[in-house]
Amino acid sequence: MKSYRKELWFEVPRRRALLNITAQVEAALRESGMREGLCLVNAMHISASVFVNDDEGGLHRDFEAWLEKLAPEKPHAQYRHNDTGEDNADAHLKRTIMGREVVVAVTEGKLDFGPWEQIFYGEFDGMRKKRVLVKIIGE
Amino acid sequence: MKSYRKELWFEVPRRRALLNITAQVEAALRESGMREGLCLVNAMHISASVFVNDDEGGLHRDFEAWLEKLAPEKPHAQYRHNDTGEDNADAHLKRTIMGREVVVAVTEGKLDFGPWEQIFYGEFDGMRKKRVLVKIIGE
Amino acid sequence: MKSYRKELWFEVPRRRALLNITAQVEAALRESGMREGLCLVNAMHISASVFVNDDEGGLHRDFEAWLEKLAPEKPHAQYRHNDTGEDNADAHLKRTIMGREVVVAVTEGKLDFGPWEQIFYGEFDGMRKKRVLVKIIGE
């Protein structure tokens, strides 16, 4: 069994955004030389997400509106977490809905995806440098 | 380390349904001959889900009502994704809540489950053939 | 490839609570002797959760209020699952939002976490003994 580790860094210039990181994960997989195994991709921050969905702009606007409905950012004072001086309680909740991580099968040296599967980094408290971990185990 | 891969195909004759696929995943595990490892089961489509919960009909009706409350199908025009000619934006949101994948431990040749854990395929945009991936790595 | 398995038991003296179990998972990892691999941590019960977030009391109160808004416990009669004599349908829904499992990378013998990542057991139907599974594969 071999293992491979890489950090991907992002600095999103606004509070919230969804970034397609599939190409970066594929590049990490090629670099690893792995042919068969499992690839874990996870946000290393608790106000961000890694998830699989569709790369369609309309859907991304739907995600933004929907997350704001289920876990609104404002008023900041509605959240006890924000009593600590933070203003990002909503980001912790949004990330919970979207998920921390995905585990993707590696088959014949490729991410074993269905036709529309793409990996996204979901930033919910941006404007600073944050990391995603790619860890692959296999052969 | 060994690896094993199998696709499970489903064609649900209505828009939404929850199917217990535990027996099919167990059959794949037996076929793999794996004794110890990890078993990834994921929807290969972004409007469907794989999740672990209880095989109880009342609970499944609760899931249907609850998902319709959190991410209603209609009116279709409430979603920007549906401006593309699709009508399944709600399916992408419902699958997000229910999750894309589960990772199950394999111990002594069996899915290492608690007493009530069962694996379900959650279809949220059916009436066509769709796939689930089973990938097992271990020994 | 090596594998390691451990059950962690909890008996929460109230219906709902979030417990930081990071130290117990780290102890299991040390006991395993594993240096590189993947560590699966999952609830073995379908009315409980394992998730990664922040160990901050205000945020935990926000989670409680938010989950009660999205999937309220009462009235019990609003859920068909509770027609079976159960009263825990809401716990199944809450656990769905919070997630069944986390997969954590193991790197140089440690849980490969970002600065604030901690593992929690989310109990949504307590006052009885319940289990979490830790399964590590690697070398």
XYZ file of C-alpha atoms in Angstrom:
417
model
C 0.000 0.000 0.000
C 1.197 3.485 -0.893
C -0.023 6.828 0.393
C 0.098 10.325 -1.028
C -0.730 13.705 0.542
C -1.183 17.156 -0.907
C -2.625 20.444 0.350
C -4.516 22.724 -2.022
C -4.661 26.395 -0.967
C -7.407 28.863 -1.788
C -7.982 32.530 -1.073
C -11.484 33.491 -2.135
C -11.860 37.299 -2.470
C -15.404 37.304 -1.094
C -17.322 35.700 1.745
C -18.922 32.864 -0.209
C -18.090 31.017 -3.434
C -18.153 27.554 -4.993
C -14.939 26.600 -6.837
C -14.570 23.626 -9.166
C -11.376 21.893 -7.964
C -11.695 18.700 -10.033
C -8.675 19.498 -12.230
C -6.483 20.107 -9.172
C -7.517 16.806 -7.597
C -6.895 15.000 -10.901
C -3.432 16.582 -11.069
C -2.708 15.361 -7.536
C -3.853 11.867 -8.519
C -1.538 11.836 -11.567
C 1.340 13.055 -9.375
C 0.644 10.243 -6.907
C 1.033 7.575 -9.580
C -1.790 5.650 -7.888
C -3.813 3.243 -10.093
C -6.292 1.711 -7.610
C -7.423 3.022 -4.252
C -9.441 5.663 -2.435
C -8.991 9.429 -2.635
C -10.141 11.523 0.334
C -10.654 15.234 -0.311
C -11.625 17.306 2.742
C -11.817 20.891 3.857
C -9.265 21.503 6.621
C -11.381 24.405 7.915
C -14.722 24.064 9.655
C -16.396 26.931 7.794
C -15.757 25.424 4.346
C -16.901 22.341 2.474
C -15.832 19.827 -0.151
C -18.683 18.230 -2.100
C -19.605 16.639 -5.427
C -22.280 18.143 -7.641
C -22.903 19.747 -11.031
C -20.860 22.589 -12.555
C -23.855 24.672 -13.613
C -24.084 28.356 -12.730
C -27.840 28.391 -12.180
C -27.562 25.540 -9.694
C -24.816 27.381 -7.852
C -27.091 30.400 -7.465
C -29.761 28.013 -6.170
C -27.307 26.641 -3.590
C -26.500 30.186 -2.415
C -30.173 31.166 -2.041
C -31.092 27.833 -0.424
C -28.267 27.909 2.131
C -29.167 31.476 3.028
C -32.741 30.302 3.629
C -31.735 27.298 5.777
C -28.894 29.036 7.657
C -29.039 32.814 7.112
C -25.925 34.867 7.711
C -27.766 37.855 9.221
C -28.617 39.096 11.717
C -25.267 37.986 13.150
C -26.678 38.352 16.674
C -29.062 35.415 16.168
C -26.157 33.017 16.811
C -24.485 32.373 20.171
C -21.208 31.491 18.388
C -21.061 35.108 17.243
C -21.114 36.295 20.874
C -17.421 35.265 20.923
C -16.591 38.062 18.460
C -16.944 35.848 15.368
C -19.502 36.572 12.664
C -19.321 33.200 10.908
C -21.735 30.924 12.777
C -23.788 30.613 9.592
C -20.697 29.338 7.750
C -20.404 26.424 10.209
C -24.055 25.530 9.562
C -23.826 25.920 5.776
C -20.761 23.700 5.669
C -22.620 21.076 7.713
C -25.325 20.845 5.041
C -22.825 20.731 2.167
C -20.433 18.285 3.876
C -16.786 18.284 4.973
C -15.375 15.668 2.628
C -15.774 13.349 -0.309
C -14.220 9.932 -0.803
C -13.728 9.107 -4.485
C -12.761 5.728 -5.911
C -9.545 5.577 -7.949
C -9.791 3.086 -10.827
C -7.161 2.585 -13.548
C -5.444 5.796 -12.494
C -8.553 8.017 -12.719
C -11.198 9.474 -10.427
C -14.037 6.969 -10.922
C -16.851 9.439 -11.589
C -20.273 9.335 -13.178
C -20.930 11.612 -16.163
C -21.608 14.871 -14.315
C -19.702 14.459 -11.057
C -17.339 17.339 -10.277
C -15.599 18.218 -6.993
C -16.210 21.641 -5.455
C -14.663 23.667 -2.693
C -17.449 25.530 -0.911
C -16.188 28.660 0.806
C -18.575 30.168 3.352
C -16.181 32.483 5.227
C -13.588 33.650 2.745
C -11.202 36.545 2.236
C -8.330 34.576 3.801
C -6.090 31.640 2.896
C -7.632 28.247 3.565
C -6.707 24.668 2.741
C -8.096 21.439 1.304
C -6.385 18.100 1.976
C -6.039 15.407 -0.702
C -5.004 12.020 0.722
C -4.809 8.985 -1.525
C -4.130 5.431 -0.414
C -3.780 2.515 -2.768
C -1.352 1.109 -5.282
C -3.795 -4.449 -0.956
C -6.555 -5.617 -3.279
C -9.307 -3.586 -4.897
C -12.718 -4.498 -6.252
C -15.227 -2.479 -8.290
C -18.848 -3.054 -9.198
C -21.638 -0.908 -10.615
C -25.225 -1.409 -9.442
C -27.893 -0.195 -11.882
C -31.365 1.050 -10.960
C -34.340 2.288 -12.935
C -36.945 3.668 -10.559
C -40.384 3.939 -12.248
C -41.235 7.214 -10.486
C -39.538 10.483 -9.634
C -38.576 9.700 -6.037
C -38.002 6.502 -4.049
C -35.758 5.032 -1.344
C -34.443 1.525 -2.154
C -32.741 -0.772 0.350
C -29.584 -1.943 -1.455
C -27.878 -3.640 1.507
C -28.212 -7.149 0.040
C -26.640 -6.043 -3.247
C -23.694 -4.431 -1.468
C -23.270 -7.570 0.676
C -23.266 -9.691 -2.486
C -20.578 -7.458 -3.990
C -18.517 -7.819 -0.812
C -18.784 -11.634 -0.926
C -17.799 -11.588 -4.596
C -14.761 -9.448 -3.753
C -13.451 -12.008 -1.265
C -12.302 -9.115 0.916
C -11.970 -9.799 4.685
C -10.692 -6.450 6.042
C -10.899 -3.008 4.487
C -13.170 -0.131 3.539
C -16.197 -0.248 1.248
C -17.206 2.967 -0.534
C -20.745 3.084 -1.920
C -21.632 6.242 -3.857
C -24.249 7.529 -6.238
C -22.655 8.189 -9.638
C -25.386 10.740 -10.392
C -25.730 14.130 -8.756
C -29.498 13.937 -8.312
C -29.357 10.715 -6.272
C -28.000 9.689 -2.895
C -26.528 6.767 -0.980
C -27.099 6.851 2.762
C -27.457 4.671 5.860
C -30.613 4.708 7.918
C -33.545 2.557 9.084
C -35.700 0.327 6.845
C -39.024 1.523 8.249
C -41.810 2.673 5.946
C -43.116 5.412 8.228
C -39.655 6.948 8.441
C -39.363 6.854 4.653
C -42.616 8.807 4.366
C -41.167 11.264 6.904
C -38.050 11.670 4.747
C -40.211 12.387 1.672
C -42.307 15.026 3.483
C -39.266 16.578 5.161
C -37.209 16.851 1.980
C -40.182 18.406 0.200
C -40.375 20.969 3.005
C -36.640 21.795 2.948
C -36.219 21.673 -0.854
C -39.626 21.647 -2.571
C -39.868 20.367 -6.120
C -42.485 22.921 -7.217
C -42.864 25.510 -8.520
C -40.057 24.492 -10.886
C -39.527 28.156 -11.790
C -38.238 28.986 -8.300
C -34.835 27.498 -9.267
C -32.317 29.069 -11.660
C -31.003 25.592 -12.563
C -34.396 24.901 -14.123
C -33.955 27.889 -16.480
C -31.640 25.571 -18.441
C -34.610 23.376 -19.395
C -34.125 20.964 -16.458
C -36.804 20.458 -13.819
C -34.620 18.695 -11.243
C -32.945 21.466 -9.225
C -34.767 20.191 -6.139
C -33.200 16.744 -6.674
C -29.703 18.243 -6.422
C -30.646 19.905 -3.125
C -32.379 16.828 -1.697
C -29.375 14.661 -2.532
C -27.131 17.199 -0.790
C -29.056 16.740 2.457
C -29.108 12.940 2.188
C -25.465 12.631 1.077
C -23.584 11.250 -1.942
C -21.800 8.322 -0.343
C -21.188 6.073 2.609
C -17.949 4.438 3.673
C -18.524 1.180 5.543
C -15.893 -0.815 7.431
C -15.321 -4.399 6.285
C -14.489 -6.713 9.199
C -14.095 -10.502 8.965
C -15.681 -10.462 5.512
C -18.827 -8.570 6.543
C -20.185 -5.014 6.439
C -19.407 -3.864 9.993
C -22.823 -2.460 10.883
C -24.714 -1.604 14.044
C -28.048 -3.361 14.666
C -30.273 -1.207 12.442
C -27.908 0.141 9.814
C -29.071 -0.473 6.227
C -27.810 1.122 2.995
C -30.291 2.974 0.791
C -30.258 4.366 -2.694
C -32.202 7.631 -2.661
C -33.615 8.459 -6.074
C -34.812 12.055 -6.490
C -35.043 12.264 -10.298
C -35.954 8.806 -11.541
C -37.624 7.183 -14.518
C -34.247 6.484 -16.146
C -31.293 4.146 -15.636
C -28.816 5.341 -13.024
C -25.802 3.831 -11.293
C -24.230 3.287 -7.879
C -20.533 2.500 -7.520
C -19.219 -0.046 -5.000
C -15.445 0.161 -4.519
C -13.733 -1.979 -1.898
C -10.083 -1.826 -0.930
C -8.447 -4.128 1.567
C -7.310 -7.710 1.875
C -1.947 -3.292 4.544
C -2.981 -3.498 8.177
C -6.391 -2.931 9.716
C -7.532 -1.955 13.197
C -10.990 -1.862 14.765
C -12.311 -0.401 17.981
C -15.733 0.381 19.402
C -16.260 3.449 21.581
C -19.285 3.300 23.898
C -21.328 6.228 25.145
C -24.292 6.627 27.459
C -25.522 10.196 27.335
C -27.780 11.006 30.334
C -30.117 13.186 28.266
C -31.848 13.085 24.903
C -29.387 15.256 22.979
C -25.724 16.194 23.389
C -22.548 16.818 21.382
C -19.437 15.081 22.787
C -15.880 15.819 21.704
C -14.377 12.355 21.052
C -11.128 13.491 19.386
C -8.932 12.270 22.256
C -10.532 8.800 22.141
C -9.997 8.519 18.390
C -6.386 9.687 18.803
C -5.870 7.041 21.489
C -7.249 4.380 19.127
C -4.885 5.582 16.401
C -1.880 5.334 18.744
C -2.978 1.853 19.795
C -3.219 0.832 16.128
C 0.404 1.770 15.465
C -0.692 3.026 12.029
C 1.490 5.714 10.390
C -0.237 6.280 7.032
C -3.794 5.476 5.994
C -7.450 6.360 6.426
C -9.442 6.406 9.659
C -13.213 5.890 9.423
C -15.258 6.987 12.444
C -18.991 6.270 12.234
C -22.030 6.125 14.443
C -23.300 2.528 14.617
C -26.797 3.827 15.443
C -29.089 5.601 13.024
C -30.242 8.251 15.494
C -26.704 9.492 16.207
C -23.980 11.225 14.233
C -20.217 11.582 13.937
C -19.021 14.875 12.483
C -16.137 17.345 12.453
C -16.592 20.915 13.624
C -15.500 23.434 16.251
C -15.379 22.821 20.013
C -17.117 26.063 20.977
C -20.067 26.067 23.358
C -21.954 28.882 21.636
C -21.793 27.049 18.324
C -23.100 23.900 19.996
C -26.110 25.840 21.276
C -26.584 27.141 17.723
C -26.549 23.569 16.387
C -29.209 22.541 18.932
C -31.503 25.473 18.055
C -30.930 25.056 14.318
C -31.611 21.312 14.276
C -34.779 21.870 16.302
C -35.875 24.399 13.675
C -35.118 22.131 10.694
C -36.339 18.882 12.279
C -38.344 19.626 15.447
C -38.794 16.878 18.028
C -42.373 17.825 18.934
C -45.175 17.261 18.372
C -44.176 13.599 18.144
C -47.361 12.873 16.185
C -46.159 14.872 13.170
C -43.967 11.905 12.138
C -45.237 8.610 10.697
C -42.187 6.800 12.150
C -43.565 7.612 15.584
C -46.802 5.741 14.769
C -44.747 2.574 15.405
C -44.440 3.483 19.106
C -41.119 5.280 18.688
C -40.704 8.967 19.530
C -37.365 9.490 17.779
C -38.201 10.280 14.140
C -36.633 13.717 14.608
C -33.373 12.059 15.708
C -33.148 10.208 12.367
C -33.589 13.516 10.518
C -31.151 15.444 12.722
C -28.512 12.773 12.256
C -29.037 12.967 8.486
C -28.134 16.663 8.513
C -25.114 16.167 10.768
C -23.849 13.035 8.985
C -23.156 9.406 9.889
C -19.385 9.309 9.526
C -16.113 11.070 8.939
C -13.060 9.780 7.114
C -9.845 11.328 8.409
C -6.418 11.035 6.807
C -3.667 9.481 8.937
C -0.260 11.065 8.262
C 2.937 10.323 10.197
C 0.921 8.590 12.896
C -1.491 11.493 13.521
C -5.007 12.538 12.525
C -4.259 14.945 9.679
C -6.422 17.857 10.807
C -6.623 21.574 10.131
C -6.219 23.957 13.091
C -9.760 23.774 14.493
C -10.983 20.366 13.384
C -12.351 18.199 16.206
C -14.456 15.023 16.018
C -17.844 14.960 17.724
C -20.374 12.327 18.617
C -23.826 13.807 18.127
C -26.425 12.072 20.267
C -30.040 12.784 19.300
C -31.796 9.963 21.164
C -29.787 9.269 24.284
C -30.291 7.794 27.751
C -29.029 4.396 26.594
C -25.725 2.788 25.612
C -24.700 3.421 22.032
C -21.583 2.802 19.964
C -19.169 4.476 17.567
C -16.903 2.416 15.287
C -13.290 3.366 14.595
C -11.777 1.457 11.663
C -8.295 2.282 10.423
C -6.599 0.822 7.377
C -3.055 1.588 6.339
C 0.486 0.840 7.408
